mmCIF file of C-alpha atoms in Angstrom:
data_model
loop_
_atom_site.group_PDB
_atom_site.id
_atom_site.type_symbol
_atom_site.label_atom_id
_atom_site.label_comp_id
_atom_site.label_asym_id
_atom_site.label_seq_id
_atom_site.Cartn_x
_atom_site.Cartn_y
_atom_site.Cartn_z
ATOM 1 C CA MET A 1 5.610 7.107 3.296
ATOM 2 C CA ASP A 2 7.347 3.866 2.506
ATOM 3 C CA VAL A 3 9.290 1.947 -0.123
ATOM 4 C CA THR A 4 9.301 -1.863 -0.260
ATOM 5 C CA PHE A 5 10.153 -4.574 -2.776
ATOM 6 C CA ASP A 6 7.732 -7.311 -3.814
ATOM 7 C CA ALA A 7 9.579 -10.384 -5.063
ATOM 8 C CA GLY A 8 6.395 -11.880 -6.545
ATOM 9 C CA THR A 9 5.886 -9.050 -9.027
ATOM 10 C CA GLN A 10 9.535 -7.920 -9.100
ATOM 11 C CA ARG A 11 8.318 -4.393 -8.365
ATOM 12 C CA ILE A 12 9.341 -1.618 -6.008
ATOM 13 C CA ILE A 13 6.274 -0.340 -4.140
ATOM 14 C CA ALA A 14 6.336 3.361 -3.275
ATOM 15 C CA THR A 15 3.642 4.362 -0.787
ATOM 16 C CA CYS A 16 2.618 7.994 -0.583
ATOM 17 C CA ASP A 17 0.644 9.321 2.363
ATOM 18 C CA ASN A 18 -2.096 11.941 2.570
ATOM 19 C CA THR A 19 0.404 14.593 1.452
ATOM 20 C CA CYS A 20 0.323 13.179 -2.072
ATOM 21 C CA GLY A 21 -2.883 11.270 -2.628
ATOM 22 C CA VAL A 22 -2.662 8.117 -0.459
ATOM 23 C CA THR A 23 -1.341 5.876 -3.241
ATOM 24 C CA HIS A 24 0.745 2.735 -3.626
ATOM 25 C CA THR A 25 2.713 2.788 -6.898
ATOM 26 C CA LEU A 26 4.365 -0.348 -8.233
ATOM 27 C CA MET A 27 7.498 0.641 -10.104
ATOM 28 C CA LYS A 28 9.517 -1.434 -12.553
ATOM 29 C CA ILE A 29 12.781 -1.201 -14.448
ATOM 30 C CA ASN A 30 12.096 -0.449 -18.118
ATOM 31 C CA THR A 31 14.193 -1.598 -21.079
ATOM 32 C CA SER A 32 16.401 1.508 -20.761
ATOM 33 C CA GLY A 33 17.184 0.691 -17.127
ATOM 34 C CA ALA A 34 15.059 3.516 -15.675
ATOM 35 C CA VAL A 35 12.692 3.054 -12.737
ATOM 36 C CA VAL A 36 9.195 3.911 -13.996
ATOM 37 C CA PRO A 37 5.639 3.683 -12.589
ATOM 38 C CA ASP A 38 3.807 0.515 -13.636
ATOM 39 C CA VAL A 39 0.542 0.446 -11.645
ATOM 40 C CA THR A 40 -0.846 2.851 -9.050
ATOM 41 C CA CYS A 41 -3.349 1.662 -6.459
ATOM 42 C CA THR A 42 -5.439 3.827 -4.185
ATOM 43 C CA ASP A 43 -7.134 2.987 -0.922
ATOM 44 C CA PRO A 44 -10.825 2.069 -1.036
ATOM 45 C CA ALA A 45 -13.018 5.173 -1.309
ATOM 46 C CA VAL A 46 -14.666 4.440 2.059
ATOM 47 C CA MET A 47 -11.355 4.832 3.901
ATOM 48 C CA PRO A 48 -10.281 8.028 5.611
ATOM 49 C CA THR A 49 -7.360 9.974 4.183
ATOM 50 C CA ASP A 50 -4.777 8.703 6.643
ATOM 51 C CA ASN A 51 -1.070 9.335 6.825
ATOM 52 C CA LEU A 52 0.182 5.977 5.510
ATOM 53 C CA GLU A 53 3.595 4.712 6.501
ATOM 54 C CA GLY A 54 3.782 1.081 5.388
ATOM 55 C CA PHE A 55 2.568 -1.408 2.778
ATOM 56 C CA ALA A 56 3.272 -5.122 2.422
ATOM 57 C CA LEU A 57 2.091 -7.907 0.158
ATOM 58 C CA ALA A 58 1.884 -11.537 1.195
ATOM 59 C CA PRO A 59 4.121 -13.849 -0.855
ATOM 60 C CA ALA A 60 2.804 -14.879 -4.272
ATOM 61 C CA SER A 61 2.745 -18.467 -2.997
ATOM 62 C CA THR A 62 -0.210 -17.528 -0.765
ATOM 63 C CA CYS A 63 -2.497 -16.609 -3.678
ATOM 64 C CA VAL A 64 -6.039 -17.991 -3.427
ATOM 65 C CA ASN A 65 -8.505 -17.514 -6.286
ATOM 66 C CA GLY A 66 -6.196 -14.934 -7.893
ATOM 67 C CA PHE A 67 -5.678 -12.767 -4.790
ATOM 68 C CA ARG A 68 -3.229 -12.441 -1.912
ATOM 69 C CA GLU A 69 -3.328 -10.381 1.258
ATOM 70 C CA ALA A 70 -2.150 -6.785 1.398
ATOM 71 C CA LEU A 71 -1.476 -4.955 4.672
ATOM 72 C CA TRP A 72 -0.882 -1.272 5.288
ATOM 73 C CA SER A 73 -0.769 1.011 8.275
ATOM 74 C CA ASP A 74 -0.929 4.636 9.269
ATOM 75 C CA ASP A 75 1.281 6.575 11.640
ATOM 76 C CA GLY A 76 -1.118 7.315 14.435
ATOM 77 C CA ASN A 77 -4.313 8.445 12.779
ATOM 78 C CA TYR A 78 -7.483 6.853 14.045
ATOM 79 C CA GLY A 79 -8.809 5.056 10.979
ATOM 80 C CA PHE A 80 -12.578 4.890 10.674
ATOM 81 C CA GLY A 81 -13.375 5.913 14.237
ATOM 82 C CA SER A 82 -13.986 9.289 15.740
ATOM 83 C CA GLY A 83 -11.348 10.622 18.041
ATOM 84 C CA SER A 84 -7.864 11.988 17.706
ATOM 85 C CA SER A 85 -4.484 10.893 16.430
ATOM 86 C CA SER A 86 -3.512 10.006 19.993
ATOM 87 C CA TYR A 87 -5.614 6.834 19.643
ATOM 88 C CA GLY A 88 -2.633 5.034 18.097
ATOM 89 C CA HIS A 89 -1.936 3.213 14.864
ATOM 90 C CA THR A 90 -4.353 1.437 12.558
ATOM 91 C CA LEU A 91 -3.513 -1.700 10.576
ATOM 92 C CA TYR A 92 -5.578 -2.305 7.432
ATOM 93 C CA SER A 93 -5.983 -5.526 5.456
ATOM 94 C CA GLY A 94 -7.223 -6.097 1.924
ATOM 95 C CA THR A 95 -6.442 -8.148 -1.142
ATOM 96 C CA PHE A 96 -4.175 -7.641 -4.134
ATOM 97 C CA THR A 97 -4.275 -9.465 -7.458
ATOM 98 C CA CYS A 98 -1.710 -12.139 -8.083
#
């Protein structure tokens, strides 16, 4: 699990692993000053249910055609392959809307 801040969207990103649905929730400060969920993203359906430990968005200045790169990792699961968790970490890449 992980918590990061994205300056481009001014959101806190809370990543939850396979214990709680493999989600990335962008959180904002509402008008009352409370931290509240804004948008929740899930991994693509073709991905395994891995134990995620990190999530990062490329800077907004890198947007191309309305998207920027997103990276996330797991903590030793083996991604799409067959094998065991001893195979090491997997780093995933995708896109996120600007």
